[in-house]
Coordinates of C-alpha atoms in Angstrom, one line a residue:
M14 CA -48.7 -31.3 -10.2
P15 CA -49.0 -33.6 -7.1
R16 CA -52.1 -33.0 -5.0
A17 CA -51.7 -31.1 -1.7
Q18 CA -51.6 -33.1 1.5
I19 CA -53.8 -31.8 4.3
L20 CA -53.8 -32.9 7.9
I21 CA -56.9 -32.4 10.0
I22 CA -56.2 -32.2 13.8
R23 CA -59.3 -32.6 16.0
E24 CA -59.9 -33.3 19.7
D25 CA -61.7 -36.5 18.7
N26 CA -62.6 -38.4 15.6
Q27 CA -66.4 -37.6 15.9
R28 CA -66.2 -34.3 14.1
G29 CA -63.8 -35.1 11.3
P30 CA -65.6 -37.2 8.6
E31 CA -67.6 -34.4 7.0
I32 CA -64.7 -32.0 6.2
Q33 CA -62.5 -35.0 5.4
D34 CA -65.0 -36.2 2.8
R35 CA -65.3 -32.8 1.3
L36 CA -61.5 -32.4 1.0
A37 CA -61.1 -35.8 -0.5
A38 CA -63.8 -35.1 -3.0
A39 CA -62.0 -31.9 -4.0
G40 CA -58.9 -33.9 -4.8
Y41 CA -56.8 -33.3 -1.7
G42 CA -54.9 -36.0 0.2
V43 CA -56.3 -36.1 3.7
Q44 CA -55.0 -37.4 7.0
T45 CA -56.3 -37.0 10.5
L46 CA -54.7 -36.7 13.9
T47 CA -56.2 -36.3 17.4
L48 CA -55.0 -34.2 20.4
P49 CA -54.0 -34.4 23.1
N50 CA -51.1 -36.7 22.4
S51 CA -47.6 -36.4 23.8
K52 CA -46.2 -37.6 20.5
S53 CA -48.4 -35.5 18.2
L54 CA -45.7 -33.1 17.2
E55 CA -43.4 -35.9 16.1
E56 CA -46.3 -37.5 14.2
V57 CA -47.0 -34.2 12.4
A58 CA -43.3 -34.0 11.5
Q59 CA -43.4 -37.5 10.1
L60 CA -46.5 -36.9 8.1
N61 CA -45.1 -33.5 6.8
P62 CA -48.4 -32.2 5.3
D63 CA -48.7 -29.1 3.1
L64 CA -51.4 -27.6 5.2
I65 CA -53.0 -28.3 8.6
L66 CA -56.6 -27.6 9.6
M67 CA -56.5 -27.1 13.4
D68 CA -59.7 -27.3 15.6
I69 CA -59.4 -24.1 17.6
S70 CA -61.7 -25.5 20.3
I71 CA -59.2 -28.3 21.4
R72 CA -58.7 -28.1 25.2
G73 CA -56.2 -29.8 27.4
K74 CA -52.6 -29.4 28.5
I75 CA -51.9 -28.2 25.0
D76 CA -54.8 -26.5 23.3
G77 CA -55.4 -25.9 19.6
V78 CA -53.8 -22.4 19.6
Q79 CA -50.7 -23.6 21.4
A80 CA -50.4 -26.6 19.1
A81 CA -50.7 -24.4 16.0
D82 CA -48.1 -22.0 17.3
M83 CA -45.6 -24.9 18.0
I84 CA -46.3 -26.5 14.6
Q85 CA -45.8 -23.2 12.7
S86 CA -42.7 -22.1 14.6
R87 CA -40.9 -25.5 14.7
L88 CA -42.1 -27.3 11.6
D89 CA -42.9 -24.2 9.4
I90 CA -46.3 -25.8 8.3
P91 CA -49.1 -23.3 7.6
V92 CA -52.2 -23.7 9.8
I93 CA -55.9 -22.8 9.2
Y94 CA -58.2 -22.8 12.2
I95 CA -61.6 -24.5 12.2
M96 CA -64.0 -22.4 14.1
P97 CA -67.0 -24.2 15.8
N98 CA -70.6 -23.3 15.5
Q99 CA -70.8 -21.7 18.9
G100 CA -67.7 -19.7 18.1
A101 CA -64.6 -19.1 20.2
G102 CA -63.9 -16.7 23.1
Q103 CA -62.4 -13.3 22.4
E104 CA -59.3 -14.2 24.3
T105 CA -58.9 -17.4 22.1
L106 CA -59.3 -15.3 18.9
Q107 CA -56.7 -12.8 20.1
R108 CA -54.3 -15.6 20.9
S109 CA -55.0 -17.3 17.5
R110 CA -54.3 -14.0 15.6
A111 CA -50.9 -13.8 17.4
T112 CA -49.9 -17.1 15.9
G113 CA -50.2 -15.8 12.3
P114 CA -52.8 -18.3 10.9
F115 CA -53.3 -18.7 7.2
G116 CA -57.1 -18.4 7.6
Y117 CA -60.2 -19.5 9.3
I118 CA -62.9 -22.0 8.3
F119 CA -66.3 -21.5 10.0
E120 CA -68.9 -24.1 10.8
P121 CA -71.3 -24.9 9.3
L122 CA -69.0 -25.9 6.6
D123 CA -69.3 -24.3 3.1
A124 CA -67.6 -26.0 0.2
K125 CA -66.7 -22.7 -1.6
Q126 CA -65.3 -21.2 1.6
I127 CA -63.2 -24.3 2.4
A128 CA -61.8 -24.4 -1.2
G129 CA -61.1 -20.7 -1.3
T130 CA -59.5 -20.6 2.1
I131 CA -57.3 -23.6 1.4
E132 CA -56.1 -22.5 -2.0
V133 CA -55.3 -19.0 -0.7
A134 CA -53.4 -20.6 2.2
L135 CA -51.5 -22.9 0.0
L136 CA -50.6 -20.1 -2.4
R137 CA -49.5 -17.8 0.4
S138 CA -47.5 -20.6 2.0
Q139 CA -45.7 -21.2 -1.3
L140 CA -45.0 -17.5 -1.8
E141 CA -43.7 -17.1 1.8
R142 CA -41.5 -20.1 1.4
E143 CA -40.0 -18.7 -1.8
I144 CA -39.5 -15.4 -0.1
K145 CA -37.9 -17.0 2.9
E146 CA -35.6 -19.1 0.7
S147 CA -34.6 -15.9 -1.2
R148 CA -33.9 -14.1 2.0
Q149 CA -31.8 -16.9 3.3
W150 CA -29.9 -17.1 0.0
L151 CA -29.4 -13.3 0.0
S152 CA -28.4 -13.3 3.7
T153 CA -25.9 -16.0 3.0
V154 CA -24.5 -14.1 0.1
L155 CA -24.3 -10.8 2.1
H156 CA -22.7 -12.5 5.0
S157 CA -20.1 -14.3 2.8
I158 CA -18.9 -11.6 0.5
G159 CA -15.7 -9.8 1.3
D160 CA -17.2 -6.3 1.2
G161 CA -19.0 -4.4 3.9
V162 CA -22.7 -4.0 3.3
I163 CA -25.1 -1.6 5.1
A164 CA -28.7 -1.1 4.2
V165 CA -30.7 2.0 5.3
D166 CA -34.3 3.1 5.0
E167 CA -35.6 6.3 3.6
H168 CA -34.8 8.0 6.9
R169 CA -31.2 6.8 6.7
L170 CA -31.6 4.5 9.6
I171 CA -29.7 1.3 9.4
T172 CA -31.8 -1.8 8.7
F173 CA -29.0 -4.3 7.9
I174 CA -25.2 -4.6 8.4
N175 CA -23.1 -7.6 7.4
P176 CA -20.1 -9.1 9.4
V177 CA -17.5 -7.4 7.3
A178 CA -19.2 -4.0 7.9
E179 CA -19.3 -4.8 11.6
V180 CA -15.6 -5.4 11.6
L181 CA -14.8 -2.2 9.7
T182 CA -17.1 0.1 11.6
G183 CA -16.7 -1.6 15.1
W184 CA -20.5 -1.8 15.5
N185 CA -22.2 -5.2 15.7
A186 CA -25.6 -5.7 14.1
E187 CA -27.6 -5.4 17.4
Q188 CA -25.9 -2.1 18.1
A189 CA -26.1 -0.6 14.6
V190 CA -29.6 -1.4 13.5
G191 CA -31.8 1.6 14.0
K192 CA -28.9 4.0 14.3
P193 CA -28.3 6.9 11.8
L194 CA -26.0 5.9 9.0
L195 CA -23.3 8.5 9.6
Q196 CA -23.1 7.6 13.3
V197 CA -22.0 4.1 12.5
F198 CA -20.3 4.9 9.2
S199 CA -18.1 7.6 10.7
V200 CA -16.0 9.8 8.4
P201 CA -13.8 12.3 10.4
D202 CA -12.6 14.3 7.4
G203 CA -14.9 17.2 6.7
K204 CA -14.5 17.3 2.9
S205 CA -15.0 13.5 2.6
R206 CA -18.1 13.7 4.9
E207 CA -19.6 16.4 2.7
A208 CA -18.9 14.4 -0.4
I209 CA -20.7 11.3 1.1
V210 CA -23.6 13.4 2.3
G211 CA -23.9 14.8 -1.2
T212 CA -23.9 11.3 -2.7
L213 CA -26.6 10.2 -0.3
N214 CA -28.7 13.2 -1.0
R215 CA -28.5 12.6 -4.8
A216 CA -29.4 8.9 -4.2
M217 CA -32.4 9.8 -2.1
T218 CA -33.9 12.4 -4.4
G219 CA -34.7 9.9 -7.1
A220 CA -34.2 12.6 -9.7
T221 CA -32.5 10.3 -12.1
R222 CA -33.8 6.9 -13.3
E223 CA -30.4 5.2 -12.7
F224 CA -27.9 6.0 -10.0
A225 CA -24.6 4.6 -8.8
G226 CA -22.4 6.7 -6.7
T227 CA -18.8 5.8 -5.8
T228 CA -16.5 7.8 -3.5
H229 CA -13.4 7.3 -1.3
A230 CA -13.1 8.2 2.3
I231 CA -11.2 7.5 5.6
L232 CA -13.5 5.4 7.8
R233 CA -13.1 5.7 11.5
S234 CA -14.2 2.7 13.5
R235 CA -15.9 2.8 16.9
D236 CA -12.5 2.1 18.6
G237 CA -10.8 5.0 16.7
E238 CA -9.0 2.9 14.1
E239 CA -8.9 4.6 10.7
S240 CA -8.8 2.8 7.3
P241 CA -9.2 4.0 3.7
V242 CA -12.4 2.7 2.0
E243 CA -14.0 2.8 -1.4
M244 CA -17.8 3.1 -1.1
T245 CA -20.6 2.5 -3.6
V246 CA -24.2 3.7 -3.0
S247 CA -27.2 2.1 -4.7
R248 CA -30.9 2.8 -4.4
L249 CA -33.6 0.6 -3.0
K250 CA -36.6 1.6 -5.1
Q251 CA -40.3 1.0 -4.9
G252 CA -41.7 1.3 -8.4
E253 CA -40.0 3.7 -10.8
R254 CA -39.6 6.9 -8.6
I255 CA -40.1 6.1 -4.9
V256 CA -36.8 5.5 -3.1
K257 CA -37.3 3.4 0.0
G258 CA -33.7 3.3 1.1
M259 CA -30.1 2.7 0.0
V260 CA -27.4 0.0 0.1
L261 CA -23.8 1.0 0.8
V262 CA -21.1 -1.4 -0.3
F263 CA -17.7 -0.5 0.9
R264 CA -14.3 -2.2 1.0
D265 CA -11.0 -1.6 2.8
I266 CA -8.5 -0.5 0.2
T267 CA -5.5 -0.4 2.6
E268 CA -3.8 -3.3 0.8
R269 CA -4.5 -1.8 -2.6
R270 CA -3.0 1.5 -1.6
R271 CA 0.0 -0.3 -0.1
A272 CA 0.4 -2.3 -3.3
M273 CA 0.2 0.9 -5.4
Q274 CA 2.7 2.6 -3.1
E275 CA 5.0 -0.3 -3.4
I276 CA 4.7 -0.2 -7.2
R277 CA 5.5 3.5 -7.2
Q278 CA 8.4 3.0 -4.8
Q279 CA 9.8 0.2 -7.0
A280 CA 9.5 2.4 -10.0
S281 CA 11.2 5.2 -8.1
R282 CA 14.0 2.9 -7.0
A283 CA 14.4 1.6 -10.5
E284 CA 14.6 5.1 -11.9
A285 CA 17.1 6.1 -9.2
L286 CA 19.2 3.1 -9.9
V287 CA 19.1 3.9 -13.7
Q288 CA 20.3 7.4 -12.9
V289 CA 23.0 6.2 -10.6
A290 CA 24.2 3.6 -13.1
S291 CA 24.3 6.2 -15.8
Q292 CA 26.2 8.6 -13.6
L293 CA 28.7 5.9 -12.5
N294 CA 29.2 4.5 -15.9
K295 CA 30.2 7.9 -17.3
Q296 CA 33.1 8.0 -14.9
I297 CA 36.3 6.1 -15.6
E298 CA 38.5 7.8 -13.1
L299 CA 38.6 5.5 -10.0
D300 CA 39.1 8.3 -7.4
S301 CA 36.3 10.4 -8.9
L302 CA 34.0 7.3 -9.1
L303 CA 34.6 6.3 -5.5
E304 CA 33.8 9.9 -4.5
T305 CA 30.5 9.7 -6.4
V306 CA 29.6 6.4 -4.8
C307 CA 30.2 7.9 -1.3
V308 CA 28.1 11.0 -2.0
T309 CA 25.3 9.0 -3.6
T310 CA 25.1 6.5 -0.8
N311 CA 25.3 9.1 1.9
R312 CA 22.5 11.2 0.4
T313 CA 20.4 8.2 -0.3
L314 CA 20.4 7.2 3.3
N315 CA 20.7 10.7 4.7
A316 CA 23.6 9.4 6.7
T317 CA 26.1 11.3 8.8
G318 CA 29.1 10.0 6.8
T319 CA 30.0 7.2 4.3
A320 CA 33.2 5.5 3.3
V321 CA 34.2 3.1 0.6
F322 CA 36.5 0.3 1.5
L323 CA 38.2 -1.9 -1.2
L324 CA 39.7 -5.3 -0.7
D325 CA 43.5 -5.8 -1.2
P326 CA 43.7 -9.4 -2.4
K327 CA 47.4 -9.6 -1.3
T328 CA 46.9 -8.7 2.3
G329 CA 43.2 -9.7 2.7
T330 CA 42.3 -6.4 4.3
L331 CA 39.9 -3.7 3.2
E332 CA 41.3 -0.2 3.0
N333 CA 39.2 3.0 2.9
K334 CA 39.6 4.7 -0.5
A335 CA 37.1 7.5 -0.3
T336 CA 35.0 9.2 2.4
Y337 CA 32.2 11.8 2.4
S338 CA 30.4 13.7 5.1
E339 CA 28.9 17.1 5.6
V340 CA 29.5 17.1 9.3
V341 CA 32.7 18.8 10.4
L342 CA 33.6 16.2 13.1
F343 CA 33.4 13.4 10.5
R344 CA 35.2 15.4 7.8
A345 CA 38.2 15.7 10.1
F346 CA 39.0 12.1 9.4
R347 CA 39.1 12.5 5.6
G348 CA 42.4 11.2 4.3
S349 CA 43.0 9.1 7.4
R350 CA 43.9 5.5 6.8
F351 CA 41.6 2.8 8.1
E352 CA 41.8 -1.0 7.6
L353 CA 39.3 -3.7 8.2
Q354 CA 39.8 -7.4 8.2
R355 CA 38.0 -9.3 5.5
S356 CA 36.7 -11.8 8.1
S357 CA 35.1 -8.9 10.1
I358 CA 33.0 -7.9 7.1
E359 CA 32.1 -11.5 6.0
S360 CA 30.8 -12.2 9.5
L361 CA 28.2 -9.5 9.1
V362 CA 27.2 -9.8 5.4
S363 CA 26.8 -12.4 2.7
R364 CA 25.9 -12.6 -1.0
A365 CA 22.3 -13.5 0.0
H366 CA 22.1 -10.7 2.6
P367 CA 24.5 -8.0 1.5
V368 CA 23.2 -5.3 3.8
A369 CA 23.8 -5.4 7.6
I370 CA 22.4 -2.9 10.1
V371 CA 24.4 -2.6 13.3
R372 CA 22.7 -0.7 16.1
D373 CA 24.6 0.8 19.0
P374 CA 28.0 -0.4 17.5
P375 CA 30.1 0.9 20.5
D376 CA 28.4 -1.7 22.6
I377 CA 29.4 -4.6 20.4
P378 CA 32.5 -6.4 21.6
G379 CA 35.2 -7.1 18.9
L380 CA 34.0 -4.4 16.5
P381 CA 36.9 -2.5 15.0
Y382 CA 37.5 1.1 16.0
I383 CA 35.1 1.0 18.9
S384 CA 36.7 4.0 20.7
L385 CA 36.4 6.1 17.5
L386 CA 32.8 5.1 17.0
S387 CA 32.1 6.0 20.6
K388 CA 33.8 9.4 20.2
L389 CA 31.7 10.1 17.2
R390 CA 28.6 8.9 19.0
V391 CA 27.7 6.6 16.2
G392 CA 24.3 5.0 16.9
T393 CA 23.9 3.0 13.7
L394 CA 26.2 1.5 11.1
V395 CA 24.9 0.3 7.7
I396 CA 27.4 -2.0 6.0
T397 CA 26.7 -2.8 2.4
A398 CA 29.0 -5.4 0.8
L399 CA 30.3 -5.0 -2.7
F400 CA 30.3 -8.3 -4.6
L401 CA 31.6 -9.0 -8.1
H402 CA 30.9 -12.4 -9.5
D403 CA 30.0 -13.6 -5.9
E404 CA 33.4 -12.5 -4.6
L405 CA 33.8 -9.8 -2.0
M406 CA 35.6 -6.8 -3.4
G407 CA 34.7 -4.1 -0.9
A408 CA 32.1 -2.5 1.3
L409 CA 30.1 0.7 1.7
I410 CA 29.9 1.8 5.3
S411 CA 27.5 4.5 6.4
A412 CA 27.5 5.9 9.9
F413 CA 24.6 7.6 11.7
A414 CA 25.4 9.8 14.7
G415 CA 23.0 10.0 17.6
R416 CA 20.1 7.7 18.3
P417 CA 19.7 4.5 16.3
A418 CA 18.4 5.3 12.9
A419 CA 15.3 3.6 11.3
I420 CA 16.4 2.0 8.1
A421 CA 13.4 1.0 5.9
E422 CA 13.2 -2.1 3.7
D423 CA 13.0 0.2 0.7
D424 CA 16.4 1.7 1.7
V425 CA 17.9 -1.8 2.0
A426 CA 16.6 -2.7 -1.5
L427 CA 17.9 0.5 -2.9
L428 CA 21.3 0.0 -1.3
T429 CA 21.5 -3.5 -2.7
G430 CA 20.9 -2.3 -6.2
L431 CA 23.3 0.7 -5.7
A432 CA 26.0 -1.7 -4.4
D433 CA 25.6 -3.9 -7.5
Q434 CA 25.9 -0.9 -9.8
A435 CA 28.9 0.5 -7.8
A436 CA 30.7 -2.8 -7.8
S437 CA 30.4 -3.1 -11.6
A438 CA 31.5 0.5 -12.1
I439 CA 34.4 0.2 -9.7
A440 CA 35.5 -3.0 -11.5
N441 CA 35.4 -1.2 -14.8
A442 CA 37.3 1.8 -13.4
E443 CA 40.0 -0.5 -11.9
L444 CA 40.3 -2.3 -15.3
F445 CA 40.6 1.1 -17.0
E446 CA 43.3 2.0 -14.4
Q447 CA 45.1 -1.2 -15.2
V448 CA 44.9 -0.6 -18.9
R449 CA 46.1 3.0 -18.5
A450 CA 48.9 1.9 -16.2
G451 CA 49.9 -0.8 -18.8
R452 CA 49.9 1.8 -21.5
E453 CA 52.0 4.1 -19.4
R454 CA 54.5 1.3 -18.7
Q455 CA 54.6 0.6 -22.4
R456 CA 55.4 4.2 -23.2
E457 CA 58.1 4.2 -20.5
L458 CA 59.6 1.0 -22.0
A459 CA 59.5 2.4 -25.5
K460 CA 61.2 5.6 -24.3
S461 CA 63.8 3.6 -22.5
L462 CA 64.4 1.4 -25.5
V463 CA 65.0 4.5 -27.7
E464 CA 67.4 5.9 -25.2
V465 CA 69.3 2.6 -25.0
Q466 CA 69.4 2.4 -28.8
E467 CA 70.7 6.0 -29.0
A468 CA 73.4 5.4 -26.4
E469 CA 74.5 2.2 -28.2
R470 CA 74.6 4.1 -31.5
R471 CA 76.8 6.8 -29.9
H472 CA 79.0 4.2 -28.3
V473 CA 79.5 2.4 -31.6
A474 CA 80.2 5.6 -33.4
R475 CA 82.7 6.7 -30.8
E476 CA 84.5 3.4 -31.0
L477 CA 84.5 3.5 -34.8
H478 CA 85.8 7.1 -34.7
D479 CA 88.6 6.1 -32.3
Q480 CA 89.7 3.1 -34.4
L481 CA 89.6 5.1 -37.7
G482 CA 91.6 7.9 -36.1
Q483 CA 94.3 5.4 -34.9
A484 CA 94.5 3.9 -38.4
L485 CA 94.7 7.2 -40.1
T486 CA 97.5 8.4 -37.7
G487 CA 99.5 5.2 -38.4
L488 CA 99.1 5.6 -42.1
Q489 CA 100.2 9.2 -41.9
F490 CA 103.2 8.2 -40.0
M491 CA 104.0 5.5 -42.6
L492 CA 103.7 7.9 -45.4
E493 CA 105.9 10.4 -43.7
S494 CA 108.6 7.8 -43.2
A495 CA 108.4 6.7 -46.8
K496 CA 108.7 10.2 -48.0
K497 CA 111.8 10.7 -46.0
A498 CA 113.2 7.5 -47.3
H499 CA 112.8 8.4 -51.0
Q500 CA 115.4 10.8 -52.6
Q501 CA 113.6 11.3 -55.8
E502 CA 111.5 14.4 -55.9
A503 CA 108.8 12.9 -58.0
A504 CA 108.1 10.1 -55.4
R505 CA 108.2 12.5 -52.6
S506 CA 105.7 14.7 -54.3
T507 CA 103.3 11.8 -54.9
L508 CA 103.5 10.7 -51.2
S509 CA 102.7 14.3 -50.2
E510 CA 99.5 14.2 -52.4
I511 CA 98.5 11.0 -50.8
Q512 CA 99.0 12.6 -47.3

C-alpha cells in the first residue's frame, strides 16, 4: 500500500522541521508550503496530498481557517489544524469547527497524538470519500431510471424526489422536500387513498421482517392532471426492526393500459369479424345477404342509415341494392333507385385507404344528391369501398344525421375488415346466383327441347297417318274396281276378303 502524502502549511519555514521530521520517521511522504501566497491554492491542487496539516495561527489576507475552508470545499482534501502552545482565540476555534476539520494536533507535539490523529483522519477521509462516491452513484441511478422515486422519513416527510417523480407529481425537489408524502403524492380517489395509507401503515409498523407493498392508483399532479400509476413501497430500516423511512417507486402505466385496451379492442374486433363472417357465409341469397350487410354496418357504426351499392360493369355506375334505417324519414326512401358514378367513389377511396369520412357533405360542391342530403340534414357520410381482388365492386355508405359524428380509428379498422368479409360474401352470393340462373336456364332449355321433340313427333305421326290413309283409300278403290270387273263369284269373294 503506498504511503500517505501529507502537506504541512505554515506561515513560515521556522516551525516546520520538527513535525516534518517526525512524520517522515513514521513513514509518511511530507511536503511543506508557506502562506500567504496568491498561488497557494493552485500549488496545493498540483501537489494533491492525502492530508493537510494547517497552522491555525496563520494571519494575513487569508488566514489558516479561511485557507482550510477553501481547500476542503474546492479540493476536497481533509485538513487537521495545528494548535500553537499559546492556543487560539475562542472566535478562531468556533470558526475552525465550522469548517469541519478532521482533527487537531496540539503543541508541544506528541508522537502518539500525531500518529493517532493522522490515522483517524486518513481513515475518516477514505470512508467519507467512499460514502460520497456511493451517494453520487446512487444519485445518478435514481436520476436516470425511468420510474418516479420518493423517499420519506419515519414521519412521512419527503427527503428525496427524483426528476421523474417531479414530472408526475408536478412538484420540484425544492418544493417537495419536507412536505408530507400525501400532499405531494396526491390521490383523489377515496378508496385508493385508503389503500395507500394502509400500505404505508403496514410498512411503518415493522411487524414483519420483509415487506414489499404494490398498489395501483390515480395520481393527480399539482396542476390537476391525472394519470394511472403503479406504486411499490419498500422500507428503509435501521437494524432488524427499526423502520427509519420508506421509498416509493412508481411509474405511469398509461401506455400499458392503452396497449392492453388496444389488445382487447383488437380481440373484440377479431371476434366481431369472425361472427360477421360466419353470419355472412351462411347466407347464399344475395338479397338477404345485402340486407344483413346493411344492418350489420349500420349497427356497428350506430349510423342513421346505411345503403349497399354494387357496381354494374356494363354501365360503370353503382346502384343501390339494399338499404336499412330505423329512422322513419330515411326509411321512406327504401326501394328508391339511386346511382353513383364510379369516378365519384374512386375519388374518395382507394385500396390502401378504403374508408372515407365526409363531414358536412351538403357543403361539398359536386357531391351527388346534395339537395337530398341537405333535406335529411346529413352531417357525416362514411363511405367504405368494397374491393375484390383489388377491383372496386361496390360501396357501403352510412349516413349520420345531425352534427358531424366522431368516427374512431377502431371503427375504421372494423369497417375495413367488415368490408373485406362482405365483398367476399357478396361475390360468393353473386356466383351462386349465376350458377342458379344457369341451372334455371338449363332446365328451361331441357323443357323446351322436350316440347320441340314432342311436337316433331306428333307432326311426323300426323304426316304418316295422312299418307297411310291416302294409300289405303287408293287401294280400297282399286280393289272395288277389280271386284266389279270380275264376273266370277270366287274372284269377287276373294277381293272382298282382301278389302
